[in-house]
Structure formats: C-alpha cells, structure tokens
PDB file of C-alpha atoms in Angstrom:
ATOM      1  CA  UNK A 108       0.012  -0.056  -0.116  1.00 60.00           C
ATOM      2  CA  UNK A 109       2.999   2.251   0.292  1.00 68.00           C
ATOM      3  CA  UNK A 110       3.121   2.529  -3.446  1.00 71.00           C
ATOM      4  CA  UNK A 111      -0.419   3.892  -3.436  1.00 72.00           C
ATOM      5  CA  UNK A 112      -0.191   6.302  -0.432  1.00 72.00           C
ATOM      6  CA  UNK A 113       3.018   7.766  -1.518  1.00 70.00           C
ATOM      7  CA  UNK A 114       1.653   8.371  -4.957  1.00 67.00           C
ATOM      8  CA  UNK A 115      -1.876   9.746  -4.317  1.00 76.00           C
ATOM      9  CA  UNK A 116      -1.001  12.795  -6.505  1.00 78.00           C
ATOM     10  CA  UNK A 117      -0.307  10.457  -9.482  1.00 79.00           C
ATOM     11  CA  UNK A 118      -3.679   8.710  -9.122  1.00 80.00           C
ATOM     12  CA  UNK A 119      -5.546  12.018  -8.544  1.00 86.00           C
ATOM     13  CA  UNK A 120      -4.139  13.472 -11.614  1.00 88.00           C
ATOM     14  CA  UNK A 121      -4.725  10.327 -13.676  1.00 89.00           C
ATOM     15  CA  UNK A 122      -8.340  10.253 -12.193  1.00 91.00           C
ATOM     16  CA  UNK A 123      -9.038  13.945 -13.216  1.00 93.00           C
ATOM     17  CA  UNK A 124      -7.788  13.220 -16.785  1.00 93.00           C
ATOM     18  CA  UNK A 125      -9.865  10.238 -17.059  1.00 93.00           C
ATOM     19  CA  UNK A 126     -12.895  12.382 -16.001  1.00 94.00           C
ATOM     20  CA  UNK A 127     -12.025  14.936 -18.583  1.00 94.00           C
ATOM     21  CA  UNK A 128     -11.594  12.447 -21.207  1.00 95.00           C
ATOM     22  CA  UNK A 129     -14.895  10.779 -20.403  1.00 95.00           C
ATOM     23  CA  UNK A 130     -16.761  14.058 -20.204  1.00 95.00           C
ATOM     24  CA  UNK A 131     -15.463  15.453 -23.466  1.00 96.00           C
ATOM     25  CA  UNK A 132     -16.121  12.093 -25.216  1.00 96.00           C
ATOM     26  CA  UNK A 133     -19.701  11.883 -23.772  1.00 95.00           C
ATOM     27  CA  UNK A 134     -20.547  15.524 -24.788  1.00 96.00           C
ATOM     28  CA  UNK A 135     -19.234  15.022 -28.326  1.00 96.00           C
ATOM     29  CA  UNK A 136     -21.081  11.767 -28.586  1.00 95.00           C
ATOM     30  CA  UNK A 137     -24.183  13.222 -27.371  1.00 93.00           C
ATOM     31  CA  UNK A 138     -24.215  15.996 -29.791  1.00 94.00           C
ATOM     32  CA  UNK A 139     -23.360  13.726 -32.646  1.00 95.00           C
ATOM     33  CA  UNK A 140     -25.813  10.975 -31.490  1.00 93.00           C
ATOM     34  CA  UNK A 141     -28.710  13.586 -31.290  1.00 91.00           C
ATOM     35  CA  UNK A 142     -28.016  14.741 -34.802  1.00 92.00           C
ATOM     36  CA  UNK A 143     -27.800  10.948 -35.888  1.00 93.00           C
ATOM     37  CA  UNK A 144     -31.130  10.182 -34.129  1.00 90.00           C
ATOM     38  CA  UNK A 145     -32.901  13.201 -36.005  1.00 87.00           C
ATOM     39  CA  UNK A 146     -31.414  11.821 -39.160  1.00 89.00           C
ATOM     40  CA  UNK A 147     -32.864   8.284 -38.420  1.00 88.00           C
ATOM     41  CA  UNK A 148     -36.311   9.646 -37.814  1.00 84.00           C
ATOM     42  CA  UNK A 149     -36.089  12.147 -40.581  1.00 84.00           C
ATOM     43  CA  UNK A 150     -38.694  12.159 -43.362  1.00 83.00           C
ATOM     44  CA  UNK A 151     -35.711  12.693 -45.830  1.00 86.00           C
ATOM     45  CA  UNK A 152     -34.750   9.171 -47.000  1.00 90.00           C
ATOM     46  CA  UNK A 153     -30.974   9.918 -47.733  1.00 92.00           C
ATOM     47  CA  UNK A 154     -30.587  11.097 -44.088  1.00 91.00           C
ATOM     48  CA  UNK A 155     -32.391   8.123 -42.808  1.00 90.00           C
ATOM     49  CA  UNK A 156     -30.011   5.903 -44.922  1.00 94.00           C
ATOM     50  CA  UNK A 157     -27.013   7.844 -43.675  1.00 94.00           C
ATOM     51  CA  UNK A 158     -27.955   7.380 -40.087  1.00 92.00           C
ATOM     52  CA  UNK A 159     -28.644   3.748 -40.481  1.00 93.00           C
ATOM     53  CA  UNK A 160     -25.176   3.121 -42.209  1.00 95.00           C
ATOM     54  CA  UNK A 161     -23.333   5.188 -39.707  1.00 95.00           C
ATOM     55  CA  UNK A 162     -24.819   3.204 -36.689  1.00 94.00           C
ATOM     56  CA  UNK A 163     -24.318  -0.114 -38.403  1.00 94.00           C
ATOM     57  CA  UNK A 164     -20.708   0.547 -39.401  1.00 94.00           C
ATOM     58  CA  UNK A 165     -19.450   2.247 -36.255  1.00 94.00           C
ATOM     59  CA  UNK A 166     -20.939  -0.424 -34.059  1.00 92.00           C
ATOM     60  CA  UNK A 167     -19.170  -3.081 -35.960  1.00 93.00           C
ATOM     61  CA  UNK A 168     -15.665  -1.728 -35.397  1.00 93.00           C
ATOM     62  CA  UNK A 169     -13.915  -2.316 -32.130  1.00 94.00           C
ATOM     63  CA  UNK A 170     -13.104   0.824 -30.278  1.00 94.00           C
ATOM     64  CA  UNK A 171      -9.470  -0.095 -29.847  1.00 93.00           C
ATOM     65  CA  UNK A 172      -9.135  -0.558 -33.687  1.00 94.00           C
ATOM     66  CA  UNK A 173     -10.739   2.959 -34.288  1.00 94.00           C
ATOM     67  CA  UNK A 174      -8.572   4.576 -31.698  1.00 93.00           C
ATOM     68  CA  UNK A 175      -5.452   2.994 -33.400  1.00 93.00           C
ATOM     69  CA  UNK A 176      -6.634   4.137 -36.814  1.00 92.00           C
ATOM     70  CA  UNK A 177      -7.023   7.797 -35.643  1.00 92.00           C
ATOM     71  CA  UNK A 178      -3.886   8.002 -33.600  1.00 90.00           C
ATOM     72  CA  UNK A 179      -1.694   6.431 -36.036  1.00 89.00           C
ATOM     73  CA  UNK A 180      -3.517   6.851 -39.467  1.00 88.00           C
ATOM     74  CA  UNK A 181      -4.401  10.483 -39.298  1.00 84.00           C
ATOM     75  CA  UNK A 182      -0.870  11.877 -39.233  1.00 82.00           C
ATOM     76  CA  UNK A 183      -0.185   9.958 -42.349  1.00 84.00           C
ATOM     77  CA  UNK A 184      -2.784  12.158 -44.219  1.00 83.00           C
ATOM     78  CA  UNK A 185      -1.563  15.452 -42.562  1.00 79.00           C
ATOM     79  CA  UNK A 186      -4.027  15.723 -39.624  1.00 80.00           C
ATOM     80  CA  UNK A 187      -1.873  16.048 -36.424  1.00 79.00           C
ATOM     81  CA  UNK A 188      -3.196  17.243 -33.105  1.00 81.00           C
ATOM     82  CA  UNK A 189      -2.899  16.270 -29.323  1.00 86.00           C
ATOM     83  CA  UNK A 190      -3.326  12.541 -28.428  1.00 89.00           C
ATOM     84  CA  UNK A 191      -5.954  13.654 -25.941  1.00 91.00           C
ATOM     85  CA  UNK A 192      -8.187  15.292 -28.622  1.00 92.00           C
ATOM     86  CA  UNK A 193      -7.405  12.545 -31.130  1.00 92.00           C
ATOM     87  CA  UNK A 194      -8.714   9.993 -28.619  1.00 93.00           C
ATOM     88  CA  UNK A 195     -11.768  12.196 -27.735  1.00 95.00           C
ATOM     89  CA  UNK A 196     -12.648  12.473 -31.520  1.00 94.00           C
ATOM     90  CA  UNK A 197     -12.324   8.644 -32.164  1.00 94.00           C
ATOM     91  CA  UNK A 198     -14.210   7.638 -29.130  1.00 96.00           C
ATOM     92  CA  UNK A 199     -16.978  10.488 -29.719  1.00 96.00           C
ATOM     93  CA  UNK A 200     -17.671   9.247 -33.198  1.00 96.00           C
ATOM     94  CA  UNK A 201     -17.736   5.549 -31.865  1.00 96.00           C
ATOM     95  CA  UNK A 202     -20.056   6.319 -29.011  1.00 96.00           C
ATOM     96  CA  UNK A 203     -22.306   8.464 -30.999  1.00 96.00           C
ATOM     97  CA  UNK A 204     -23.656   5.461 -32.774  1.00 95.00           C
ATOM     98  CA  UNK A 205     -24.806   4.018 -29.349  1.00 95.00           C
ATOM     99  CA  UNK A 206     -26.114   7.490 -28.236  1.00 94.00           C
ATOM    100  CA  UNK A 207     -28.282   7.587 -31.220  1.00 93.00           C
ATOM    101  CA  UNK A 208     -29.932   4.198 -30.692  1.00 92.00           C
ATOM    102  CA  UNK A 209     -30.708   5.300 -26.963  1.00 92.00           C
ATOM    103  CA  UNK A 210     -32.280   8.540 -28.179  1.00 90.00           C
ATOM    104  CA  UNK A 211     -34.221   6.670 -30.791  1.00 88.00           C
ATOM    105  CA  UNK A 212     -35.598   4.322 -28.177  1.00 87.00           C
ATOM    106  CA  UNK A 213     -36.827   7.295 -26.187  1.00 85.00           C
ATOM    107  CA  UNK A 214     -38.367   8.792 -29.288  1.00 83.00           C
ATOM    108  CA  UNK A 215     -40.258   5.559 -29.752  1.00 81.00           C
ATOM    109  CA  UNK A 216     -41.635   5.945 -26.203  1.00 78.00           C
ATOM    110  CA  UNK A 217     -43.441   9.223 -26.957  1.00 78.00           C
ATOM    111  CA  UNK A 218     -47.016   8.661 -27.462  1.00 77.00           C
ATOM    112  CA  UNK A 219     -48.124   8.621 -31.049  1.00 77.00           C
ATOM    113  CA  UNK A 220     -51.043  10.789 -30.292  1.00 75.00           C
ATOM    114  CA  UNK A 221     -48.833  13.743 -29.175  1.00 75.00           C
ATOM    115  CA  UNK A 222     -47.085  13.673 -32.399  1.00 73.00           C
ATOM    116  CA  UNK A 223     -50.229  13.594 -34.420  1.00 75.00           C
ATOM    117  CA  UNK A 224     -51.530  16.563 -32.319  1.00 76.00           C
ATOM    118  CA  UNK A 225     -48.313  18.593 -33.166  1.00 74.00           C
ATOM    119  CA  UNK A 226     -48.722  17.877 -36.779  1.00 76.00           C
ATOM    120  CA  UNK A 227     -52.458  18.978 -36.537  1.00 76.00           C
ATOM    121  CA  UNK A 228     -51.322  22.246 -34.953  1.00 76.00           C
ATOM    122  CA  UNK A 229     -48.972  22.872 -38.068  1.00 74.00           C
ATOM    123  CA  UNK A 230     -45.599  22.217 -36.435  1.00 74.00           C
ATOM    124  CA  UNK A 231     -42.821  21.681 -38.714  1.00 76.00           C
ATOM    125  CA  UNK A 232     -40.638  18.632 -38.384  1.00 72.00           C
ATOM    126  CA  UNK A 233     -37.966  20.549 -36.512  1.00 74.00           C
ATOM    127  CA  UNK A 234     -40.366  22.270 -34.326  1.00 77.00           C
ATOM    128  CA  UNK A 235     -42.024  18.859 -33.397  1.00 77.00           C
ATOM    129  CA  UNK A 236     -38.752  17.592 -32.585  1.00 75.00           C
ATOM    130  CA  UNK A 237     -37.619  20.429 -30.446  1.00 76.00           C
ATOM    131  CA  UNK A 238     -40.942  21.138 -28.648  1.00 76.00           C
ATOM    132  CA  UNK A 239     -42.635  17.774 -28.352  1.00 78.00           C
ATOM    133  CA  UNK A 240     -40.585  14.693 -29.004  1.00 78.00           C
ATOM    134  CA  UNK A 241     -36.932  15.402 -27.775  1.00 79.00           C
ATOM    135  CA  UNK A 242     -37.853  16.805 -24.430  1.00 80.00           C
ATOM    136  CA  UNK A 243     -40.071  13.765 -23.591  1.00 81.00           C
ATOM    137  CA  UNK A 244     -37.640  11.374 -25.115  1.00 80.00           C
ATOM    138  CA  UNK A 245     -34.589  12.522 -23.140  1.00 81.00           C
ATOM    139  CA  UNK A 246     -36.557  12.246 -19.923  1.00 82.00           C
ATOM    140  CA  UNK A 247     -37.251   8.440 -20.510  1.00 84.00           C
ATOM    141  CA  UNK A 248     -33.818   7.479 -21.253  1.00 86.00           C
ATOM    142  CA  UNK A 249     -31.885   8.951 -18.197  1.00 88.00           C
ATOM    143  CA  UNK A 250     -30.874   5.406 -16.973  1.00 89.00           C
ATOM    144  CA  UNK A 251     -29.810   4.235 -20.387  1.00 90.00           C
ATOM    145  CA  UNK A 252     -27.816   7.182 -20.893  1.00 92.00           C
ATOM    146  CA  UNK A 253     -26.105   6.756 -17.479  1.00 93.00           C
ATOM    147  CA  UNK A 254     -25.336   3.161 -18.363  1.00 93.00           C
ATOM    148  CA  UNK A 255     -23.702   4.596 -21.634  1.00 94.00           C
ATOM    149  CA  UNK A 256     -21.780   7.248 -19.565  1.00 94.00           C
ATOM    150  CA  UNK A 257     -20.488   4.328 -17.395  1.00 95.00           C
ATOM    151  CA  UNK A 258     -19.328   2.365 -20.558  1.00 95.00           C
ATOM    152  CA  UNK A 259     -17.658   5.660 -21.965  1.00 95.00           C
ATOM    153  CA  UNK A 260     -15.677   6.161 -18.567  1.00 94.00           C
ATOM    154  CA  UNK A 261     -14.693   2.389 -18.364  1.00 93.00           C
ATOM    155  CA  UNK A 262     -13.485   2.219 -21.824  1.00 94.00           C
ATOM    156  CA  UNK A 263     -11.643   5.468 -21.731  1.00 93.00           C
ATOM    157  CA  UNK A 264      -8.921   3.317 -20.220  1.00 92.00           C
ATOM    158  CA  UNK A 265      -8.083   2.152 -23.701  1.00 92.00           C
ATOM    159  CA  UNK A 266      -6.734   5.614 -24.631  1.00 91.00           C
ATOM    160  CA  UNK A 267      -3.613   4.435 -22.683  1.00 90.00           C
ATOM    161  CA  UNK A 268      -3.050   1.796 -25.282  1.00 89.00           C
ATOM    162  CA  UNK A 269      -2.534   4.511 -27.923  1.00 89.00           C
ATOM    163  CA  UNK A 270      -0.316   6.907 -25.907  1.00 84.00           C
ATOM    164  CA  UNK A 271      -2.731   8.811 -23.654  1.00 85.00           C
ATOM    165  CA  UNK A 272      -0.618   7.927 -20.535  1.00 83.00           C
ATOM    166  CA  UNK A 273      -1.858  10.743 -18.529  1.00 87.00           C
ATOM    167  CA  UNK A 274      -5.164   9.063 -17.645  1.00 90.00           C
ATOM    168  CA  UNK A 275      -5.646   6.779 -14.861  1.00 90.00           C
ATOM    169  CA  UNK A 276      -4.887   3.380 -16.484  1.00 90.00           C
ATOM    170  CA  UNK A 277      -1.839   4.900 -18.278  1.00 89.00           C
ATOM    171  CA  UNK A 278      -0.428   6.236 -14.972  1.00 87.00           C
ATOM    172  CA  UNK A 279      -1.109   3.005 -13.244  1.00 88.00           C
ATOM    173  CA  UNK A 280       0.891   1.193 -15.873  1.00 88.00           C
ATOM    174  CA  UNK A 281       3.820   3.487 -15.447  1.00 85.00           C
ATOM    175  CA  UNK A 282       3.761   2.926 -11.561  1.00 83.00           C
ATOM    176  CA  UNK A 283       3.489  -0.933 -12.235  1.00 80.00           C
ATOM    177  CA  UNK A 284       6.588  -0.791 -14.473  1.00 82.00           C
ATOM    178  CA  UNK A 285       8.494   1.215 -11.737  1.00 82.00           C
ATOM    179  CA  UNK A 286       7.436  -0.841  -8.720  1.00 78.00           C
ATOM    180  CA  UNK A 287       6.285  -4.269 -10.203  1.00 79.00           C
ATOM    181  CA  UNK A 288       3.179  -4.402  -7.853  1.00 80.00           C
ATOM    182  CA  UNK A 289       0.298  -4.941 -10.080  1.00 81.00           C
ATOM    183  CA  UNK A 290      -2.213  -6.189  -7.448  1.00 86.00           C
ATOM    184  CA  UNK A 291      -1.678  -2.901  -5.395  1.00 83.00           C
ATOM    185  CA  UNK A 292      -1.470  -0.591  -8.216  1.00 85.00           C
ATOM    186  CA  UNK A 293      -4.133  -1.794 -10.519  1.00 87.00           C
ATOM    187  CA  UNK A 294      -6.359  -2.595  -7.452  1.00 89.00           C
ATOM    188  CA  UNK A 295      -6.104   0.968  -6.474  1.00 87.00           C
ATOM    189  CA  UNK A 296      -7.140   2.067  -9.997  1.00 89.00           C
ATOM    190  CA  UNK A 297      -9.949  -0.396  -9.969  1.00 91.00           C
ATOM    191  CA  UNK A 298     -11.368   1.284  -6.867  1.00 91.00           C
ATOM    192  CA  UNK A 299     -11.092   4.717  -8.653  1.00 91.00           C
ATOM    193  CA  UNK A 300     -13.270   3.284 -11.601  1.00 93.00           C
ATOM    194  CA  UNK A 301     -15.582   1.814  -9.134  1.00 94.00           C
ATOM    195  CA  UNK A 302     -15.925   5.153  -7.389  1.00 93.00           C
ATOM    196  CA  UNK A 303     -16.618   6.964 -10.693  1.00 93.00           C
ATOM    197  CA  UNK A 304     -19.567   4.487 -11.753  1.00 94.00           C
ATOM    198  CA  UNK A 305     -21.024   4.694  -8.438  1.00 94.00           C
ATOM    199  CA  UNK A 306     -21.283   8.441  -8.446  1.00 94.00           C
ATOM    200  CA  UNK A 307     -22.625   8.389 -12.041  1.00 93.00           C
ATOM    201  CA  UNK A 308     -25.164   5.706 -10.981  1.00 91.00           C
ATOM    202  CA  UNK A 309     -26.347   7.922  -7.947  1.00 92.00           C
ATOM    203  CA  UNK A 310     -26.561  11.113  -9.803  1.00 90.00           C
ATOM    204  CA  UNK A 311     -28.637   9.387 -12.709  1.00 88.00           C
ATOM    205  CA  UNK A 312     -30.970   7.769 -10.008  1.00 88.00           C
ATOM    206  CA  UNK A 313     -31.524  11.221  -8.445  1.00 88.00           C
ATOM    207  CA  UNK A 314     -32.131  12.922 -11.682  1.00 86.00           C
ATOM    208  CA  UNK A 315     -34.543  10.161 -12.800  1.00 82.00           C
ATOM    209  CA  UNK A 316     -36.673  10.509  -9.772  1.00 83.00           C
ATOM    210  CA  UNK A 317     -36.500  14.268  -9.936  1.00 80.00           C
ATOM    211  CA  UNK A 318     -37.776  14.205 -13.606  1.00 75.00           C
ATOM    212  CA  UNK A 319     -40.333  11.663 -12.721  1.00 67.00           C
ATOM    213  CA  UNK A 320     -41.791  14.007 -10.171  1.00 48.00           C
ATOM    214  CA  UNK A 321     -41.834  16.775 -12.885  1.00 50.00           C
ATOM    215  CA  UNK A 322     -43.561  14.422 -15.170  1.00 51.00           C
TER     216      UNK A 322
END
C-alpha cells in the first residue's frame, strides 16, 4: 500500500484526466448522437439511410481499432493534433452510434397521439422534435444514458493503449513498471473506476426521480 499512499497525487491526476476524457467524449457523442437520431427519424430518405449506415458501421468496429486508426492513421494524411483530442474524437464518433440508438428508443416511447397533435397544430418537423418529441424522449432515457456514460468512462482506459498515458490506467501502468506491484496499483485504479461509476449511478438515479416528479 506504500506505493499507493506515496503516489496519491499521481492517481489523483490520472483520475482527473480520465474524468476530462470521459466527459469530453460523452459531450461529443451526445451532440453527434442527437443529430444521428434526428437523421434516423427524418422524413428525408438519404438522411435516414446515412444514419442507419453510420450506426451499423461504427457499432461493428472495435473501439481499440478505431483509436489506433485515428492516432496512427491521421498523421499519415497530414492531420496532427494532441493525443488527448485525437482519442476524444475517435471515441466520440464511436459512442455517437450508441447514443443515437438510446435517443431513438426514447423517441419511440413518446405517445403517437402527441406527435399527431403537433402535426395537426401545423408544427414543422424541426419544431415537433424540439418542442414535443425530444424533451419527452430525453426524460425517458436517463438510466440508459447513465449506463452509456459508465461504458464511456470504463472504456476511456483504452486511450492508454494508444499513448494517452496521463489518464488513470496509463499512470497505473507507469507505476507498475516502476514498482512491479500490479495487485496493489491496479487494485487502487479499479477502486477509482468503481467510485466514478457509483457517482454516475447515484446522480442518474436522483435525476430520474427528479424528472419523474416533474412528469
């Protein structure tokens, strides 16, 4: 345990970078996933086809393969920026496909009668989404979105495999290489991940109950 207690700052910094990496990825995935969900339910056929193909293709590619492709492939075509944001971009594009399907399941839960009523009032497709469909859909998928955020947080550890050594798993690997105590170092890292997922779960439960009262 001396390795852990004497390197609390290392674990703290790694945890902070992991939180930043996960939060940035989730925000990007949320924005892209929302657009994809709109495409998938759009009356415009090419947009529906694009959304369907995007989800089918991205969900079929392992995340580590996509990360490797971005980190080592983009520089070959002249696109070079920080490893952190390269990882965020790759993971955001990947998780957007899953975010899209979560939102689409929420859209399906909106009563058909409300959609028809909106159309009868003369709302455009965009107004119908913004004022009627999406507010209700998002309220019904709080728990699935929390599960998605947990998956994003846990899989952010894959960024260490492509060089983002500042995050928690990367820092833990460096400590293990120095002290050769994997049980202690990775055990401490596991507890950090458990703490993050518990916080997400508790917050999602509170938010779900809060929105249930408002409904």
